[in-house]
PDB file of C-alpha atoms in Angstrom:
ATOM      1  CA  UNK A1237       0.000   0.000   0.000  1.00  0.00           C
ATOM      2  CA  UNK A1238       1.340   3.300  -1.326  1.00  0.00           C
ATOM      3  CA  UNK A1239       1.483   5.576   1.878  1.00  0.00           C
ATOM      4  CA  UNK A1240       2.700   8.965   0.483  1.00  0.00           C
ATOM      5  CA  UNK A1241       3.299  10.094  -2.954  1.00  0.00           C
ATOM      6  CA  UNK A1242       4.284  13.302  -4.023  1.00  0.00           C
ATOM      7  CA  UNK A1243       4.485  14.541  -7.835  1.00  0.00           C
ATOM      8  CA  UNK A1244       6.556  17.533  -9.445  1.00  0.00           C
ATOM      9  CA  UNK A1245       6.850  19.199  -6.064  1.00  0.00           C
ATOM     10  CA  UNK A1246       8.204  22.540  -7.070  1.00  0.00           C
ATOM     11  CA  UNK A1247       9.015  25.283  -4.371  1.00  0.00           C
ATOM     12  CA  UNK A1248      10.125  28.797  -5.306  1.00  0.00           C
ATOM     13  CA  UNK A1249      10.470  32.378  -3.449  1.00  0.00           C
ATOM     14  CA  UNK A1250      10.066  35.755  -4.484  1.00  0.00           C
ATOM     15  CA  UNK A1251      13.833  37.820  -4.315  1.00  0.00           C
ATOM     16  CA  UNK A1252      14.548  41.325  -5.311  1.00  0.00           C
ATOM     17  CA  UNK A1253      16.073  39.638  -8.248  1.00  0.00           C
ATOM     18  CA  UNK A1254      13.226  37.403  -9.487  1.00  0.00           C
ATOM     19  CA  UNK A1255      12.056  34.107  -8.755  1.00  0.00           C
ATOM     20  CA  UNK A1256      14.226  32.109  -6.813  1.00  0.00           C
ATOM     21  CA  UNK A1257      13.988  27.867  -7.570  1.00  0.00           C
ATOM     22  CA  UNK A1258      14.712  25.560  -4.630  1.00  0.00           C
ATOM     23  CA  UNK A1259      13.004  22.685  -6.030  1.00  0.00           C
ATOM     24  CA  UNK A1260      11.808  21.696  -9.188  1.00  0.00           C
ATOM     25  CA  UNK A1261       9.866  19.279 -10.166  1.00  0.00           C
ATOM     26  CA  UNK A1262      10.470  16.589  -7.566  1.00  0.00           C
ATOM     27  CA  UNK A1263       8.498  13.066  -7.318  1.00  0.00           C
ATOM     28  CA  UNK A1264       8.718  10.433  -4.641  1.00  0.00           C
ATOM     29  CA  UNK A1265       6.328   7.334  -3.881  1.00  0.00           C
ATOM     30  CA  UNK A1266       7.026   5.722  -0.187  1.00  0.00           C
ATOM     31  CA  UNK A1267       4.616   2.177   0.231  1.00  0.00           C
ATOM     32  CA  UNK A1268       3.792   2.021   4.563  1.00  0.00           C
ATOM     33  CA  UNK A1269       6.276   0.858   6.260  1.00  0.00           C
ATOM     34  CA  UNK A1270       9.317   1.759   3.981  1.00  0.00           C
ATOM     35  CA  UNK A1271      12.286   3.448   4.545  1.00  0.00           C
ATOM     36  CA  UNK A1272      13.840   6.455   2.391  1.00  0.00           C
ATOM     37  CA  UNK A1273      16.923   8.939   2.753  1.00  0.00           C
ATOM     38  CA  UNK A1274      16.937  12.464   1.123  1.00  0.00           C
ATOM     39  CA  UNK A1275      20.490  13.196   0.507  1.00  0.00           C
ATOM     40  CA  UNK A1276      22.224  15.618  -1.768  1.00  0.00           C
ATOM     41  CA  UNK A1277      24.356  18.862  -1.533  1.00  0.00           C
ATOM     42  CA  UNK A1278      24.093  21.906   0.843  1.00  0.00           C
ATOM     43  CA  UNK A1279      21.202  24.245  -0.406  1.00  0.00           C
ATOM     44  CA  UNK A1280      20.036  21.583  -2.650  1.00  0.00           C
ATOM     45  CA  UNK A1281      16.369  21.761  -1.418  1.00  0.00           C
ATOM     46  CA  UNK A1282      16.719  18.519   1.234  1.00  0.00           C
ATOM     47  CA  UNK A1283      14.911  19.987   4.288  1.00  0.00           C
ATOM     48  CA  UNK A1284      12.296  22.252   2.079  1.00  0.00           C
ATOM     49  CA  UNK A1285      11.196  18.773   0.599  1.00  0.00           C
ATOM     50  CA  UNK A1286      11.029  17.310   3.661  1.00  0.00           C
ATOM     51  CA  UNK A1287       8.817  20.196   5.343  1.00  0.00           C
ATOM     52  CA  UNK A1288       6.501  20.159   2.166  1.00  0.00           C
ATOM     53  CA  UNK A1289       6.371  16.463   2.678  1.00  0.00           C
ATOM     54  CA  UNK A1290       5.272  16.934   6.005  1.00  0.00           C
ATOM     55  CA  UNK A1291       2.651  19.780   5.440  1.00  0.00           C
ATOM     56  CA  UNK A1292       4.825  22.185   7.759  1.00  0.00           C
ATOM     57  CA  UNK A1293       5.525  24.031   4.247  1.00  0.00           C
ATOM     58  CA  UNK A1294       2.984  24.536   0.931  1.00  0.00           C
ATOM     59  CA  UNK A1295       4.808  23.851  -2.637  1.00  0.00           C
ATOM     60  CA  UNK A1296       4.262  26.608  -4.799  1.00  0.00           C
ATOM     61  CA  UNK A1297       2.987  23.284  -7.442  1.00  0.00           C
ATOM     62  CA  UNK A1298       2.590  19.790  -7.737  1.00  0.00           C
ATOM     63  CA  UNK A1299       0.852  17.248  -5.648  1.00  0.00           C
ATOM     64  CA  UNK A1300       1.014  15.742  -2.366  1.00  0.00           C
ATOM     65  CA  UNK A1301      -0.958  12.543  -1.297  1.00  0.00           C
ATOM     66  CA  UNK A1302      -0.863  11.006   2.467  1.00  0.00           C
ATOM     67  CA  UNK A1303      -2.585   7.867   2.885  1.00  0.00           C
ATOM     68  CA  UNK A1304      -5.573   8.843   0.121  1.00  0.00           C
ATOM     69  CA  UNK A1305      -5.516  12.113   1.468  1.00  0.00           C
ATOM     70  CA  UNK A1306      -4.358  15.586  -0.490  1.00  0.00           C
ATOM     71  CA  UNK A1307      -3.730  17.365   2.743  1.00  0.00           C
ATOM     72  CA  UNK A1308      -3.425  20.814   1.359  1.00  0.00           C
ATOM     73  CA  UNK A1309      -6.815  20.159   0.308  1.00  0.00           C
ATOM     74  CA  UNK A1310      -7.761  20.447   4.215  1.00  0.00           C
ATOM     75  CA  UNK A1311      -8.716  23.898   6.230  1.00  0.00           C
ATOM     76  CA  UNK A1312      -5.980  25.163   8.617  1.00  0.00           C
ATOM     77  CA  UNK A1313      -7.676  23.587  11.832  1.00  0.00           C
ATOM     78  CA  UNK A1314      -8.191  20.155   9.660  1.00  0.00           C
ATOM     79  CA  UNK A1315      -4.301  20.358   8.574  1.00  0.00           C
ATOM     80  CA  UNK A1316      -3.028  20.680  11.810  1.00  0.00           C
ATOM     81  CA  UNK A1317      -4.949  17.472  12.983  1.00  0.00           C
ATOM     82  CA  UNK A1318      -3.934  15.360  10.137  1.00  0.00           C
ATOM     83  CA  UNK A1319      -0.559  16.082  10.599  1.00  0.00           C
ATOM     84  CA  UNK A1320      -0.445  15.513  14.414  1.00  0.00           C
ATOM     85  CA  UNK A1321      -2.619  12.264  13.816  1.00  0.00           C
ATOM     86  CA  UNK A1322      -0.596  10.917  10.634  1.00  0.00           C
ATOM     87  CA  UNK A1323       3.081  12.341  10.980  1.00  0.00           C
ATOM     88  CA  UNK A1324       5.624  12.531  13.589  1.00  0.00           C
ATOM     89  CA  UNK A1325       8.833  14.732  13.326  1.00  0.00           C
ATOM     90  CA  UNK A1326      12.814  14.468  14.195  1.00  0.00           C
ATOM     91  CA  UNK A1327      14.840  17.702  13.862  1.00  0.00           C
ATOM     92  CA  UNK A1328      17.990  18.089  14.280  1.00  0.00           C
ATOM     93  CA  UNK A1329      17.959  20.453  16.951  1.00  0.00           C
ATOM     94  CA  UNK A1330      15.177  18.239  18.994  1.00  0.00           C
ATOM     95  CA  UNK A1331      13.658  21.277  19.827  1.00  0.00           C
ATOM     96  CA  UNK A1332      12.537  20.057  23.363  1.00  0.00           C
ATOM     97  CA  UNK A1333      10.973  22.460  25.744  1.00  0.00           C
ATOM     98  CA  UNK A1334      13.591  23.082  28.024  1.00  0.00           C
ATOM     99  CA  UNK A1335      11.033  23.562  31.414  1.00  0.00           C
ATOM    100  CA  UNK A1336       9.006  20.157  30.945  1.00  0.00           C
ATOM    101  CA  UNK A1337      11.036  16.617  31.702  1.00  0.00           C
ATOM    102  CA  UNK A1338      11.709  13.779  29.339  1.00  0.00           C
ATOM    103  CA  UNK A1339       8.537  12.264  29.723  1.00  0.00           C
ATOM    104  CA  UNK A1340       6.233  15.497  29.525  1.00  0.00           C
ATOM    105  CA  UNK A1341       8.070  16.206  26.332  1.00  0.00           C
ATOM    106  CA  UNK A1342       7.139  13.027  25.237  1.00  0.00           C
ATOM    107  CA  UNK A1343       3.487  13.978  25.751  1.00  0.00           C
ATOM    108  CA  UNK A1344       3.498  17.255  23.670  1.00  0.00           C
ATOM    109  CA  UNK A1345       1.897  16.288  21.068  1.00  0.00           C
ATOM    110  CA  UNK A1346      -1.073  14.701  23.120  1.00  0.00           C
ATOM    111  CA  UNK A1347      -1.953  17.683  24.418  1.00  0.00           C
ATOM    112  CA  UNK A1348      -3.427  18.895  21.217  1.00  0.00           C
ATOM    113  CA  UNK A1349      -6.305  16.665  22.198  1.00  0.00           C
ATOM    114  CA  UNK A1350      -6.749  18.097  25.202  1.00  0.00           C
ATOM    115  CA  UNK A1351      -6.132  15.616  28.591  1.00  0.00           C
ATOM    116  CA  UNK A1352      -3.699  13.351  27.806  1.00  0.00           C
ATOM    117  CA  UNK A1353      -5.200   9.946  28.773  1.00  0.00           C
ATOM    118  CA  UNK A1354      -4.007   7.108  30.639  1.00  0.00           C
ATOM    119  CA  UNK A1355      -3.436   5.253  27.470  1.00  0.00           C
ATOM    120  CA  UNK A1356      -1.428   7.815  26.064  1.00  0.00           C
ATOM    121  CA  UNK A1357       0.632   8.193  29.224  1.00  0.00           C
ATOM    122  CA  UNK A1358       1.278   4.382  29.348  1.00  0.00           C
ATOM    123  CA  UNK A1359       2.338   4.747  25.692  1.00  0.00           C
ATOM    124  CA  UNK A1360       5.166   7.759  26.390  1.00  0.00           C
ATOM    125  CA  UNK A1361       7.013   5.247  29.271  1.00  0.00           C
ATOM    126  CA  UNK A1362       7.063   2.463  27.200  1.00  0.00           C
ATOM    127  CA  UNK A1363       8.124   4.156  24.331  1.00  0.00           C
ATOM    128  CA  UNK A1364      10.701   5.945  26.693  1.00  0.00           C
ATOM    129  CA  UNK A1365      11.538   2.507  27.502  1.00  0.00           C
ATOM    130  CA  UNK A1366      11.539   0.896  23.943  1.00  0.00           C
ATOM    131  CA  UNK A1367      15.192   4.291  22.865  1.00  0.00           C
ATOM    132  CA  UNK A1368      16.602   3.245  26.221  1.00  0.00           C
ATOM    133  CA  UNK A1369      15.935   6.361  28.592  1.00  0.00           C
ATOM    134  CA  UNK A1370      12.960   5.341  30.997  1.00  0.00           C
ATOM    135  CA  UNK A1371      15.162   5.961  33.778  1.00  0.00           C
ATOM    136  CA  UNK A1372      15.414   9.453  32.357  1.00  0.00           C
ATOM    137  CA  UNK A1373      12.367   9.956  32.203  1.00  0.00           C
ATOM    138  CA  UNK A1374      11.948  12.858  35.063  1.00  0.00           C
ATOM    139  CA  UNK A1375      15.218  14.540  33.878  1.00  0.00           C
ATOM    140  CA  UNK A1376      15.075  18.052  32.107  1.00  0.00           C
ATOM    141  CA  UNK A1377      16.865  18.360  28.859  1.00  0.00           C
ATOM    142  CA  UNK A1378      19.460  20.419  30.495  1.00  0.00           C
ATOM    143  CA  UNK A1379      20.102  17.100  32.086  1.00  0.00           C
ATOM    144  CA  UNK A1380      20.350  15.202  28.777  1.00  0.00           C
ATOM    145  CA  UNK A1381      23.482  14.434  26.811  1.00  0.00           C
ATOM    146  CA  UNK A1382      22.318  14.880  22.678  1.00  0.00           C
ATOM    147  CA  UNK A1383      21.987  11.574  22.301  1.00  0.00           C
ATOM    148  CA  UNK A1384      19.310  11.273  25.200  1.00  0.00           C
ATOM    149  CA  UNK A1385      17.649  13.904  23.671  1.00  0.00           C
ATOM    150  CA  UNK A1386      17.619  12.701  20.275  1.00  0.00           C
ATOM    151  CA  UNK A1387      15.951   9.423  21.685  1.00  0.00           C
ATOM    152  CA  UNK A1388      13.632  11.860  23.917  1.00  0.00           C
ATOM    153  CA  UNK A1389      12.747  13.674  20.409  1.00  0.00           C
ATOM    154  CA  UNK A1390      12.054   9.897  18.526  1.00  0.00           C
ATOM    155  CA  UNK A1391      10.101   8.965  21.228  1.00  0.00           C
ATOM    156  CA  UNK A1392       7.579  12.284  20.835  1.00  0.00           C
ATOM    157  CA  UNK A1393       7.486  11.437  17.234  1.00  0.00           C
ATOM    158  CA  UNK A1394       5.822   7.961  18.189  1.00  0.00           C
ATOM    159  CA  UNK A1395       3.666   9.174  20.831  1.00  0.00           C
ATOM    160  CA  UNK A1396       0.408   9.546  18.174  1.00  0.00           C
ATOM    161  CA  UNK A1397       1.261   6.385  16.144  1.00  0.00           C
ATOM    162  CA  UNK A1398       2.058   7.952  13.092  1.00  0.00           C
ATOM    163  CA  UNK A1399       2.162   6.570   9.897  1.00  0.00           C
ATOM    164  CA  UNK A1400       4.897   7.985   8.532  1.00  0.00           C
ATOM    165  CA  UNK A1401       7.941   9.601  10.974  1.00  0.00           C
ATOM    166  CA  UNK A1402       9.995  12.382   8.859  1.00  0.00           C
ATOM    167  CA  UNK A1403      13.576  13.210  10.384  1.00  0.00           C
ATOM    168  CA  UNK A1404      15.794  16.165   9.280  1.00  0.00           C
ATOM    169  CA  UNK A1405      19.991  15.538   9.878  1.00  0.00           C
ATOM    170  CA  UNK A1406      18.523  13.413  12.920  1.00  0.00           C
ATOM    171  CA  UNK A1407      22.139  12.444  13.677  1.00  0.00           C
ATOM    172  CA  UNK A1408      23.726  15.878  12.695  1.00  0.00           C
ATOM    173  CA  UNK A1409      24.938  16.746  15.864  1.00  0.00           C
ATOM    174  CA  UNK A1410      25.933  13.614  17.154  1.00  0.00           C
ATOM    175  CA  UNK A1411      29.131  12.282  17.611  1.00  0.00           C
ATOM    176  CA  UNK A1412      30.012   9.049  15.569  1.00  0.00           C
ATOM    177  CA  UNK A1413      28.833   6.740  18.233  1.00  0.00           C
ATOM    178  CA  UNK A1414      26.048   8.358  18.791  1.00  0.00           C
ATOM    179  CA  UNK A1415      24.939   8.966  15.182  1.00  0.00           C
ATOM    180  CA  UNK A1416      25.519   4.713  14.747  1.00  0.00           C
ATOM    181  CA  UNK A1417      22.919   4.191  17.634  1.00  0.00           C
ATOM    182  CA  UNK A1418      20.505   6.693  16.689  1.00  0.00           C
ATOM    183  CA  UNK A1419      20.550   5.445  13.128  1.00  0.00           C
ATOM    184  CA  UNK A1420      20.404   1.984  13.824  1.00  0.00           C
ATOM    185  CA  UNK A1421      17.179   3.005  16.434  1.00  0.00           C
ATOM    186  CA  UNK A1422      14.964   5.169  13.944  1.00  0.00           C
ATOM    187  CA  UNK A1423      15.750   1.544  11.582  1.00  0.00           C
ATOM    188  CA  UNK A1424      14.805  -1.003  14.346  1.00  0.00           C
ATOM    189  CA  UNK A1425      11.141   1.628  15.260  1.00  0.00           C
ATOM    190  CA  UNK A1426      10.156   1.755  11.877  1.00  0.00           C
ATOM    191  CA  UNK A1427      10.598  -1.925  11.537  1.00  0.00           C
ATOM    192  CA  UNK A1428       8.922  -2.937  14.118  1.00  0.00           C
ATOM    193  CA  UNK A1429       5.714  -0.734  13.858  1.00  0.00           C
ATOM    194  CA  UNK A1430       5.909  -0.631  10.483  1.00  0.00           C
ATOM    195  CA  UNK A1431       5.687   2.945   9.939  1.00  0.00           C
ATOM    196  CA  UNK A1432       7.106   4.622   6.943  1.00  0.00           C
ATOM    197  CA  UNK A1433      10.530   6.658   7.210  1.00  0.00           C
ATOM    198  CA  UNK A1434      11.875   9.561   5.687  1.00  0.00           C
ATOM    199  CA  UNK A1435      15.338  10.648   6.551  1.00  0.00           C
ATOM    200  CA  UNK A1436      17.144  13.488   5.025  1.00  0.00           C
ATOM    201  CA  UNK A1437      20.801  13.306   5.701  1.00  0.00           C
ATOM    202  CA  UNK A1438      24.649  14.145   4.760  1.00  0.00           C
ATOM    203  CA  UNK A1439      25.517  11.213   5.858  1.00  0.00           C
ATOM    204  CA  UNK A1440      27.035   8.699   3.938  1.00  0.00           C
ATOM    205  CA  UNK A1441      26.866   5.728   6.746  1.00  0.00           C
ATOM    206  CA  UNK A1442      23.062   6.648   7.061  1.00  0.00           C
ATOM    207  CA  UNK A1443      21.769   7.022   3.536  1.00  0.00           C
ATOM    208  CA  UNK A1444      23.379   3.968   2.929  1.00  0.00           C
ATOM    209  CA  UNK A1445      21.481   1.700   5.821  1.00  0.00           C
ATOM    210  CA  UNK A1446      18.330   2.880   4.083  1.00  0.00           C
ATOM    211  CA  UNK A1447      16.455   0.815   1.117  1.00  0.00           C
ATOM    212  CA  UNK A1448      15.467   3.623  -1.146  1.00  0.00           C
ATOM    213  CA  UNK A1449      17.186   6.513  -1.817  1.00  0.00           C
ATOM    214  CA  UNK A1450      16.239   9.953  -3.327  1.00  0.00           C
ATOM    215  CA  UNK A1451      19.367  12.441  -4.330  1.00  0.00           C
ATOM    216  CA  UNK A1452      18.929  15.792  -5.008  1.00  0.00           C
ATOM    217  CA  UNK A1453      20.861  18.059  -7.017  1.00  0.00           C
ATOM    218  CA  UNK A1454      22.316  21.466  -6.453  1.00  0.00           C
ATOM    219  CA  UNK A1455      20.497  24.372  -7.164  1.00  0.00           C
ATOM    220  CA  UNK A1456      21.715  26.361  -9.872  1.00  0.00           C
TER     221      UNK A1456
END
């Protein structure tokens, strides 16, 4: 089953200079449950796909479809559930709240539905459990090393049991050993719960442990 497809994404913005291209005409297909890498050049367009992809960013043209659904089709209100329902996000940066703990970071996302249940909360300590931090779990990110909070930021991606789990430079900041364990993490998850992956990346070591690759080229 064909879980995201996207056809002659193009993106553009207006300069005092004319119109300037970032991507042109780009076209992916991801089935559920597979695994991609973005890679390609600085300024090449990597992270602008990736944010169209995950409906954080319009295309100036083409077509995206999530699961049967155009999403840009969708009001703003309508968008922002799909996304939080369907897609779950891993920056670079983890962009973690620095005055909530592990485990209420974890539960972020919940929140957009109002009380976070007992279900849900059961779901944030095992999956704090299932990257190797439970005991963690109470510690601000101040506390954290980046690799704890790169498993912190994984985790939140999962809480909503998204269908597909998008991750810019995820191991970017990392230091080698690091980078191997978070790589080889985001793999085992999205094995195991079968949800599709998108990784943009410079790195070789990670493109390469992914089935499918897309490579972009420079803009010009």
């Amino acid at each position: 089953m064909v879980g995201l497809i996207a056809q002659s994404i193009r993106k553009t913005f207006p300069t005092p200079t004319g119109e300037l291209v970032v991507l042109s005409n780009v076209s992916l297909s991801l089935d559920q449950g597979e695994a991609m890498a973005i890679v390609g050049p600085s300024g090449c367009g990597k992270s602008t796909l990736l944010h169209c992809l995950g409906t954080l960013d319009s295309p100036s043209s083409g077509s995206l479809n999530i699961d049967g659904v155009n999403p840009f089709s969708l009001s703003e209100k309508e968008l922002a559930s799909f996304r939080n329902q369907k897609l779950g996000f891993v920056f670079q940066d983890h962009f973690l709240l620095p005055q909530l703990t592990a485990i209420q970071n974890v539960l972020v996302p919940a929140l957009a539905n109002g009380r976070v249940s007992p279900e849900i909360a059961t779901r944030a300590n095992k999956l704090l459990e299932s990257v190797g931090i439970a005991s963690r779990s109470g510690h601000l990110p101040g506390q954290l090393s980046g690799g704890e909070k790169a498993r912190v930021a994984i985790a939140r991606a999962l809480i909503m049991e998204p269908r597909i789990v998008l991750a810019d430079e995820p191991t970017g900041s990392l230091d080698p050993k690091n980078a191997e364990i978070i790589a080889e993490l985001l793999l085992e998850i999205q094995r195991n719960q079968a949800v599709s992956l998108i990784v943009v990346t410079h790195s070789n070591a990670l493109a390469s442990m992914l089935p499918k690759k897309l490579e972009l080229e420079a803009s010009v």
